[in-house]
XYZ file of C-alpha atoms in Angstrom:
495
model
C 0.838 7.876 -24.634
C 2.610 9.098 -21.255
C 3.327 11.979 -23.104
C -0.414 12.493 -24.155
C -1.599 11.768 -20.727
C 0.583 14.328 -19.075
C -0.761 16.984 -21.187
C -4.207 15.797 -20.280
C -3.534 15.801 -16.530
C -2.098 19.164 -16.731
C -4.894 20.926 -18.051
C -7.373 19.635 -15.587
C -4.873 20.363 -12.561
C -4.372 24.012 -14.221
C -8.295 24.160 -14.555
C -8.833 22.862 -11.279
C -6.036 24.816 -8.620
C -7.129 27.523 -6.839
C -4.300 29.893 -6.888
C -3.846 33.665 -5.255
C -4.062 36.436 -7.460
C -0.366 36.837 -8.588
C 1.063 33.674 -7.344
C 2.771 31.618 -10.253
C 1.110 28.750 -11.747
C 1.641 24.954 -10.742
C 3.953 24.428 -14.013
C 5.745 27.992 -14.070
C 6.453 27.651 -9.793
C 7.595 23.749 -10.570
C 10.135 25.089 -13.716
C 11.016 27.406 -10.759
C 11.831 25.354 -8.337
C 13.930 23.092 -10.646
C 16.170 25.614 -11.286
C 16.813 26.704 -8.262
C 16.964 22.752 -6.885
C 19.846 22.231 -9.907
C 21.942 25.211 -8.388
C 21.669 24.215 -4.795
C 21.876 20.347 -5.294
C 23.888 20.096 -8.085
C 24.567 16.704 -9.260
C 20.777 15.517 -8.103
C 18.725 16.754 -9.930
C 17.569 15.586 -13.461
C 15.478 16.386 -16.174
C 13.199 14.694 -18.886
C 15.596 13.111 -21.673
C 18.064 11.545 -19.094
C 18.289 7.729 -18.340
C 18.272 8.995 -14.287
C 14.855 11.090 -14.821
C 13.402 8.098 -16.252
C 14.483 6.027 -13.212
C 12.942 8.962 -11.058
C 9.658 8.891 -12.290
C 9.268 5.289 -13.043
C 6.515 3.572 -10.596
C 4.934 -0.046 -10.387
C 1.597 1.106 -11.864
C 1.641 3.012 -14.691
C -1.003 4.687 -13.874
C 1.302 6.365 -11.558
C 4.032 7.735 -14.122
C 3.670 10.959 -14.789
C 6.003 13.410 -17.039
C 7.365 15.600 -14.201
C 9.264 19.018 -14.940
C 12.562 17.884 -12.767
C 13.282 14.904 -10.457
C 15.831 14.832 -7.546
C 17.405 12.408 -5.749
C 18.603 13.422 -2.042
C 21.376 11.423 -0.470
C 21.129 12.985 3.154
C 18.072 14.480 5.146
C 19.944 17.677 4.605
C 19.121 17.553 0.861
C 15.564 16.652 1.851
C 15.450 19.602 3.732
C 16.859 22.323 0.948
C 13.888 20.508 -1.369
C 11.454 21.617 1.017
C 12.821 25.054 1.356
C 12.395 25.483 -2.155
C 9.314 23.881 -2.783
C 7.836 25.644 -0.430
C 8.738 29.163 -0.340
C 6.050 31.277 -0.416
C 6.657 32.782 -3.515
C 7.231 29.267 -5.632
C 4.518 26.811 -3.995
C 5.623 24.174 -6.593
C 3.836 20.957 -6.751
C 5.845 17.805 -5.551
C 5.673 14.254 -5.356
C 7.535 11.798 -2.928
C 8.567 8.412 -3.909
C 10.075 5.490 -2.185
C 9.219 2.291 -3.361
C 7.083 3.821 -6.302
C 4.274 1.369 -5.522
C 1.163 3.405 -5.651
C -1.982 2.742 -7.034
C -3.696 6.546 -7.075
C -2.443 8.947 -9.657
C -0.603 11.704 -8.002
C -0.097 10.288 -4.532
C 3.713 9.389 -5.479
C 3.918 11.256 -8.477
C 3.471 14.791 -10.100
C 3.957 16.824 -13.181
C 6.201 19.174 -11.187
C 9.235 18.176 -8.758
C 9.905 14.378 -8.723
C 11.592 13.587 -5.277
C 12.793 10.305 -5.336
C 14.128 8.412 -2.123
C 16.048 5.465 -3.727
C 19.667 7.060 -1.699
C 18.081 6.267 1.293
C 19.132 2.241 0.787
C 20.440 1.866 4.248
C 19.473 -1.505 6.087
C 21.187 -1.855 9.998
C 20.305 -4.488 12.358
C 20.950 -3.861 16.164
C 21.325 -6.624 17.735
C 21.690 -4.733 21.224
C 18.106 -2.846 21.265
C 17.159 -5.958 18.558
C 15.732 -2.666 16.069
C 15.843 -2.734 12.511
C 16.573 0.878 10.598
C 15.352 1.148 7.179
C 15.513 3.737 4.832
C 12.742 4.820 3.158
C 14.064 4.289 -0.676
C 13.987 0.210 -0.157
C 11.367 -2.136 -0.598
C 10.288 -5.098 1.509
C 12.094 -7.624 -1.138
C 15.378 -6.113 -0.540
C 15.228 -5.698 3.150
C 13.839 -9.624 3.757
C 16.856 -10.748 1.706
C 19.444 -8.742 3.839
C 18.048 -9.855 6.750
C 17.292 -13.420 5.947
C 20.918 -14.594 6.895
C 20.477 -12.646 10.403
C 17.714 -14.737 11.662
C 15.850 -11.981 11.753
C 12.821 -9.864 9.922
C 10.495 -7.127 10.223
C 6.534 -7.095 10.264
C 6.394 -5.792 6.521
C 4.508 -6.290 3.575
C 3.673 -9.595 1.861
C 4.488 -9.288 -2.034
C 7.320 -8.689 -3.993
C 7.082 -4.444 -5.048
C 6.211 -3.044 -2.465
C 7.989 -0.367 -0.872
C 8.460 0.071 2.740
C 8.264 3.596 3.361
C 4.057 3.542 1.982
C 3.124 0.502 3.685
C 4.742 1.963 7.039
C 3.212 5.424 6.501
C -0.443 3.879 5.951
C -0.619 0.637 8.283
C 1.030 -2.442 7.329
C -0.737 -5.175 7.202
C 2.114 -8.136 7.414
C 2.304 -12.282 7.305
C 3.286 -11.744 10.969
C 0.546 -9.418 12.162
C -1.639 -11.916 14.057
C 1.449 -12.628 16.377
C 2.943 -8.286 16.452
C 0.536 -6.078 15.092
C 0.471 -4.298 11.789
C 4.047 -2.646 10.640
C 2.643 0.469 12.875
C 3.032 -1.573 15.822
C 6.162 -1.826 15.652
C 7.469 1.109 14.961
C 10.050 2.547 17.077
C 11.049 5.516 16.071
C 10.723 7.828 12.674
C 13.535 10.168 11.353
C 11.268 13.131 9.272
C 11.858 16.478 7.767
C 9.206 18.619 8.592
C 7.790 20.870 6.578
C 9.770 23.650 7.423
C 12.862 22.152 6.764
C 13.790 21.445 10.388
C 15.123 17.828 10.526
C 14.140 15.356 14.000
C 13.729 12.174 16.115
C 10.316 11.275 16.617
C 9.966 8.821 19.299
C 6.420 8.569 21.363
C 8.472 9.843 24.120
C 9.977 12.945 21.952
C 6.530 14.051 20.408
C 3.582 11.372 20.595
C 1.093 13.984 18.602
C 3.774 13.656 15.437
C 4.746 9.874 16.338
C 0.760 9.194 16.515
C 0.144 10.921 13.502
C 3.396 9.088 11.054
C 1.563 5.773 12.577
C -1.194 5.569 9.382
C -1.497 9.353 8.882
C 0.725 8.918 5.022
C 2.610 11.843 4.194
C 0.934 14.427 5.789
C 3.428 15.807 8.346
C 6.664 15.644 6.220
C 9.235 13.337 4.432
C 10.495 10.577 6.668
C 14.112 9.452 5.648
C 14.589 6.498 7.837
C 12.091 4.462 10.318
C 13.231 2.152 12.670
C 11.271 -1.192 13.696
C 11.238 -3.585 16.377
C 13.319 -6.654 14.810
C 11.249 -9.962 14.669
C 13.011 -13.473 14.511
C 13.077 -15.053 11.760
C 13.704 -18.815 10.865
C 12.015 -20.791 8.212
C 8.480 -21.339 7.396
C 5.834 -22.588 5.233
C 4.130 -21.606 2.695
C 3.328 -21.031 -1.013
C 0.555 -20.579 -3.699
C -2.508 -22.849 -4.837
C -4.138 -22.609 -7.812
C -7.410 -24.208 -8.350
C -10.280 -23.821 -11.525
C -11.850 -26.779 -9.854
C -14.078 -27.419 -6.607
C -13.900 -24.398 -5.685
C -16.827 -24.611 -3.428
C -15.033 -27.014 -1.893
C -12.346 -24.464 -0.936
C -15.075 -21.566 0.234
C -16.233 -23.754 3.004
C -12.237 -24.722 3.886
C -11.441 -20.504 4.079
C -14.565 -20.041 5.967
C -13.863 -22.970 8.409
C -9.876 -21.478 8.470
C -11.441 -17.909 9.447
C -14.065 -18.970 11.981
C -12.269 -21.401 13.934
C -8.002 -20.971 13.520
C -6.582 -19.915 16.614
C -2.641 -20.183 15.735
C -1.365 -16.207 15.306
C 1.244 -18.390 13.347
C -0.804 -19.346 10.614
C -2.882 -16.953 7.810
C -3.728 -16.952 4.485
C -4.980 -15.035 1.513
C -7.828 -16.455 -0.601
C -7.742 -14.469 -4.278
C -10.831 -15.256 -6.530
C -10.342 -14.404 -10.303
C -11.313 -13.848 -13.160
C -9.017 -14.067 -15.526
C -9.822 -13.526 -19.622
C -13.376 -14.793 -18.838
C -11.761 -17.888 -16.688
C -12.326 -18.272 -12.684
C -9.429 -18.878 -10.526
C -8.621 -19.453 -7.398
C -5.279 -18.723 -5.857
C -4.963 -19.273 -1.680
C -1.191 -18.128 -0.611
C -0.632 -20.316 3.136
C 1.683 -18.839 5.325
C 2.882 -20.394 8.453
C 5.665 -19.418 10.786
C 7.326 -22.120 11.184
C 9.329 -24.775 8.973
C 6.306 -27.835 9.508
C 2.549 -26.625 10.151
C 0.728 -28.782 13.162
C -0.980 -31.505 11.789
C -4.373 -31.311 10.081
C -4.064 -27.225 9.587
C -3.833 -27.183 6.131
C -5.440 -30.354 5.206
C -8.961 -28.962 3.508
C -6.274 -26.986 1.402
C -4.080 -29.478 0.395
C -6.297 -32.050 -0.469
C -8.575 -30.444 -2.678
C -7.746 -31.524 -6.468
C -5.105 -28.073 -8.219
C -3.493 -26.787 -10.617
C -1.085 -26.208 -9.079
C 0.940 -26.407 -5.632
C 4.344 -24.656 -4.049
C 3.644 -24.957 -0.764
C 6.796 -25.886 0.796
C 9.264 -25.060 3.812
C 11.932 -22.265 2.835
C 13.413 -19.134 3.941
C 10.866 -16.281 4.216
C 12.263 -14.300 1.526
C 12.256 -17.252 -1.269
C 8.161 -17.418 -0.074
C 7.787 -13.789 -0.619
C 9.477 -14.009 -4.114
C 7.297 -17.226 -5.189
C 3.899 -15.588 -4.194
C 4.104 -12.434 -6.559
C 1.385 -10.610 -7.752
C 2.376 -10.000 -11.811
C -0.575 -10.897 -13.361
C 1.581 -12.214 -16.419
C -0.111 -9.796 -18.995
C 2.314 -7.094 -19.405
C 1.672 -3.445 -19.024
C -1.808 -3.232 -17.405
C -4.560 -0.212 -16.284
C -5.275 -1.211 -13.093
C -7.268 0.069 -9.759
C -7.768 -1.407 -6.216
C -10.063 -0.550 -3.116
C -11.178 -1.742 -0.320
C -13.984 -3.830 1.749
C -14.060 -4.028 5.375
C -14.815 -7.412 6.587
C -15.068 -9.344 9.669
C -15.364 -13.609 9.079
C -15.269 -14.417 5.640
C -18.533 -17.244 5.444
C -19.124 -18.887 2.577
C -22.158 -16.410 1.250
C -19.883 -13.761 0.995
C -17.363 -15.525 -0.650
C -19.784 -16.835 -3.116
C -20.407 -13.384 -4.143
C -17.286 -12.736 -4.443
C -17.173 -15.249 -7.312
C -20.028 -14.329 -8.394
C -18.988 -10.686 -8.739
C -15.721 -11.266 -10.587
C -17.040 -13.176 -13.076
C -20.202 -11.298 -13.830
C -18.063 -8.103 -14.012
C -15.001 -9.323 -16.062
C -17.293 -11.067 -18.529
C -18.576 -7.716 -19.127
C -15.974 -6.031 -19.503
C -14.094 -8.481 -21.631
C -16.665 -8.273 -23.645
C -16.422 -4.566 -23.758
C -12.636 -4.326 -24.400
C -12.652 -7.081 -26.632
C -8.764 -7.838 -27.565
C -7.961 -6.878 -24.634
C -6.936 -9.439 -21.997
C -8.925 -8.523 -18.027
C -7.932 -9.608 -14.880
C -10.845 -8.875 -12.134
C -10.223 -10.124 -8.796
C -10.728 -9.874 -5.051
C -8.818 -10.905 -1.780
C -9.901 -12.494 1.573
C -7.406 -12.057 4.058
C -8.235 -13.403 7.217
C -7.179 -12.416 10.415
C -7.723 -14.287 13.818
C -7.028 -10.614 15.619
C -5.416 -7.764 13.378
C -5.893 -5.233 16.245
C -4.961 -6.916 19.207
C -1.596 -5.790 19.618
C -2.426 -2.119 18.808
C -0.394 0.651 20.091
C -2.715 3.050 18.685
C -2.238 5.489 15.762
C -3.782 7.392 13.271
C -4.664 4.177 12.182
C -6.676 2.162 12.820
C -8.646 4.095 15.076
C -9.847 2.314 17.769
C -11.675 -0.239 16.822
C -14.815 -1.317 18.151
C -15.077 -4.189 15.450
C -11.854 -6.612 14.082
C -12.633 -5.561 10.649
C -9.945 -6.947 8.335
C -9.473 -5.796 3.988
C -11.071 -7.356 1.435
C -9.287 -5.901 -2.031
C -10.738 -6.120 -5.165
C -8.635 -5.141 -8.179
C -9.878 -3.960 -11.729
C -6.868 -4.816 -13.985
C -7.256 -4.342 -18.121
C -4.050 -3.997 -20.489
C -2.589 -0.875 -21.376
C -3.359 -1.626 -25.131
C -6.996 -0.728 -24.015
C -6.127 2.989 -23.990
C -6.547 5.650 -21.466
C -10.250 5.677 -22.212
C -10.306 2.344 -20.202
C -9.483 4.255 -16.769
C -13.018 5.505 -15.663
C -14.293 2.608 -16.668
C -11.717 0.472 -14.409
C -12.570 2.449 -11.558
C -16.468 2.205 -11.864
C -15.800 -1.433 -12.212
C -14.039 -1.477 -9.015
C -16.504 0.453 -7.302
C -19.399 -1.664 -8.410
C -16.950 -4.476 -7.136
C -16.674 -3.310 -3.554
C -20.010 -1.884 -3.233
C -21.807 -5.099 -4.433
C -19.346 -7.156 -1.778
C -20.219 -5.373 1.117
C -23.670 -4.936 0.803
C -23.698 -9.209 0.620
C -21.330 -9.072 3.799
C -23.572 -6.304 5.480
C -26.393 -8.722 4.942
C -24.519 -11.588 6.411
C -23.823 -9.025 9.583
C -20.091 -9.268 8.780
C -19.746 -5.733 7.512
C -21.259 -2.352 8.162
C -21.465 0.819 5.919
C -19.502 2.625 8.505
C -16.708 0.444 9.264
C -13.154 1.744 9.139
C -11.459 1.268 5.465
C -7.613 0.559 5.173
C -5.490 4.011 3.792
C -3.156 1.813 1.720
C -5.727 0.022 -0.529
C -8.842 2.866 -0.822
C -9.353 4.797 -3.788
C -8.410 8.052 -3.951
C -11.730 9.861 -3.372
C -12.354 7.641 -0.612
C -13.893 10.302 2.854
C -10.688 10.590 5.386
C -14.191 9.829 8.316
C -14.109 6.576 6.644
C -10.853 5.885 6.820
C -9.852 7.784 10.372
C -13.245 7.978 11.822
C -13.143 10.506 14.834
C -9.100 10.616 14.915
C -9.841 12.714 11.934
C -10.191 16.001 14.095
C -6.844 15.160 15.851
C -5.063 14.651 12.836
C -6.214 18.193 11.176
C -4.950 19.963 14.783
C -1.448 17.613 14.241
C -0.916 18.411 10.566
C -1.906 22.364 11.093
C 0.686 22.799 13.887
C 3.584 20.654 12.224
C 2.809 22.516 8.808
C 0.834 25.996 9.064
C 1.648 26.920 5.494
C 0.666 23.527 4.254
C 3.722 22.521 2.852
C 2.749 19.195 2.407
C -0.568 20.161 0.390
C 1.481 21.133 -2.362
C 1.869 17.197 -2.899
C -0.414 14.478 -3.759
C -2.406 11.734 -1.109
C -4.975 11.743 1.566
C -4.696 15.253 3.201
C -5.856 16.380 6.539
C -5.728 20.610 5.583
């Protein structure tokens, strides 16, 4: 099927790339580039057939793996930066794809059919206890750094499941169970260590270049590949937390998330509400989250007392809580897309419709893809005040509103075929769309608020997600990369 799918994918990229008259095309300048990558790096580079190529191109989402020509995996920045050379040279131009964790949901923004550059060398994890930084490579994800630094007493504002790599989250915002107290993961960045385009390897520090360090703050990988980003460190010790599961009273827990939303004032305490629909069955799943080993009293009460299925909310270390609130759906192999609704309070109307909407639209498509087991669900994730400890960034541009992501997520299994994709992303659209407009009505949302890089879909307008930092970040990305090195790879692109 991969195999099927990459020949699919290649004929609408050849049928779609605007080439100059004599230049090679994407799959001749990518067979290029291999060959030339294999005689410089030898030793990195791979191709299809080997158990390291497979490891190369594997991602979290299937939707994601594609059959690249060659991968390579650079141990130093100096690698990175003879990739780019070749990639790039004016007479290859060969398509490439960048991938740390591996945990993107768009086709093509972390993979490719041509050069396959995977980060997974760049492992390294240092605490500094004198400037109290954290430096982490961009191959890792957020599992593996919380469990290195869990014995340190110490953390970093990163993501909140299991999968996800920290090099993406970092790149597009960072949304993080400590961001009502520091910010997203943006906000406390300190430094980034990036090879530009060119091939010309730096330190970029606000002081050092604030155009490039504004950009790398939510502008994705626009301006280069960054090897290594450094954070401010956060102290860790235990908390509390864990999943609920409830198929019961459920309007019973809208009004305790709306109540949570409108009136919590502790940056230590958030939550994420997920409504379900799960093979035709509605489900509710809240994740609680406080900083702290014991909650005050009465903060979690409306949650706790409501009648479950189940309930692991508990004090332990923050790495055990991040591996107990994972987000497998349990159904193997599944087609899957996500987007994005901006929201400010959560009330109980719009959470209704959120119900309402997952179960209308997985009914129908179960019912459409009968045999076929679908998952259709949709976050609230409060904040009390995502934005107040903004340093500014690409994003989120300033806001004028505390807008914070809804995500709904389509999710069918793979045994439904290919053919199942457009109708996955329709679904999600119809999803979002339907959401907002009940959230717009309740004056919690508006058609031009600001939506989050890391969960929109991939046609999503860069206005909407950038709004007027958009113009900025075209000037930034033309004068790091005037022959649009970066173009030649997959994502959100500013030229």
């Amino acid at each position: 099927m991969l195999h099927t799918l990459s020949i699919v994918f290649a004929v609408l990229w050849l049928s779609t790339t605007v080439r100059v008259s004599g230049s090679p095309s994407p799959l001749t300048a990518a067979q290029t580039a291999c060959k030339l990558l294999n005689a410089t790096l030898p030793g990195l580079v791979s191709f299809p057939g080997s158990q390291q190529f497979s490891a190369d191109i594997s991602h979290w989402r299937i939707e994601s793996a594609q059959n690249s020509t060659c991968s390579v995996e650079p141990a130093t920045p100096k690698d990175v930066s003879s990739i780019l050379k070749i990639v790039g040279r004016s007479d290859i131009r060969a398509p490439f794809a960048v991938k740390g964790g591996g945990h993107a949901y768009n086709t093509g923004f972390s993979s490719t059919l041509g050069v396959q550059i995977s980060m997974a060398k760049f492992n390294e994890i240092h605490f500094d206890a004198s400037s109290n930084t954290v430096t982490l490579g961009t191959g890792l994800i957020w599992d593996e750094v919380y469990n290195k630094l869990n014995p340190m007493g110490v953390t970093v504002a990163g993501g909140r499941v299991m999968g996800v790599g920290n090099a993406g989250l970092s790149l597009g915002g960072g949304y993080s169970w400590k961001t009502d107290q520091v910010g997203l993961t943006i906000d406390n960045i300190v430094s980034h260590d990036i090879v530009l385009p060119s091939g010309e390897m730096t330190h970029v520090t606000n002081q050092s270049n604030p155009d490039l360090f504004f950009a790398l703050r939510g502008g994705l990988n626009n301006f280069g590949i960054v090897t290594a980003i450094t954070y401010i460190a956060q102290p860790q010790t235990q908390i509390f937390g864990g999943s609920i599961v409830y198929t019961q009273n459920i309007s019973d827990l809208n009004k305790a998330v709306e109540k949570f939303d409108l009136t919590n004032t502790d940056p230590k305490a958030q939550l994420i509400a997920t409504y379900s629909s799960f093979a035709t069955q509605l489900i509710a799943d809240v994740n609680l989250f406080y900083d702290g080993p014991t909650p005050p009293p009465g903060l979690f009460d409306a949650f706790l007392t409501i009648p479950s299925v189940s309930n692991d909310a508990k004090t332990s270390t923050f790495d055990n809580f991040i591996a107990r609130t994972s987000t497998d759906l349990g159904i193997g192999p599944v087609r899957q897309a996500l987007h994005v609704v901006p929201i400010v309070k959560y009330t109980v109307p719009i959470l209704e419709e959120m119900m309402a909407q997952v179960t209308s639209i997985g009914n129908t498509l179960s019912a459409q893809f009968n045999g076929s087991i679908v998952a259709v669900l949709i976050s609230a994730e409060p904040f009390t005040n995502p934005f107040a400890h903004s340093r500014g960034g690409a994003y989120p541009h300033p806001p004028s509103r505390q807008v914070t992501p809804a995500a709904p997520i389509v999710a069918i299994q793979a045994s439904a075929g290919a053919a199942a994709e457009p109708v996955i992303l329709q679904a999600v659209k119809d999803l979002s769309r339907n959401v907002q407009a009940r959230a717009i009505k309740e004056g919690q949302s508006k058609s031009d608020d600001l939506l989050y890089p890391n969960y929109a879909l991939s046609d999503t307008p860069l206005e909407l997600m950038y709004g007027s930092n958009v113009a900025r970040l075209r000037s930034i990305a033309k004068k790091v990369d005037p022959q649009n090195v970066m173009g030649l790879t997959g994502g959100f692109k500013f030229q």
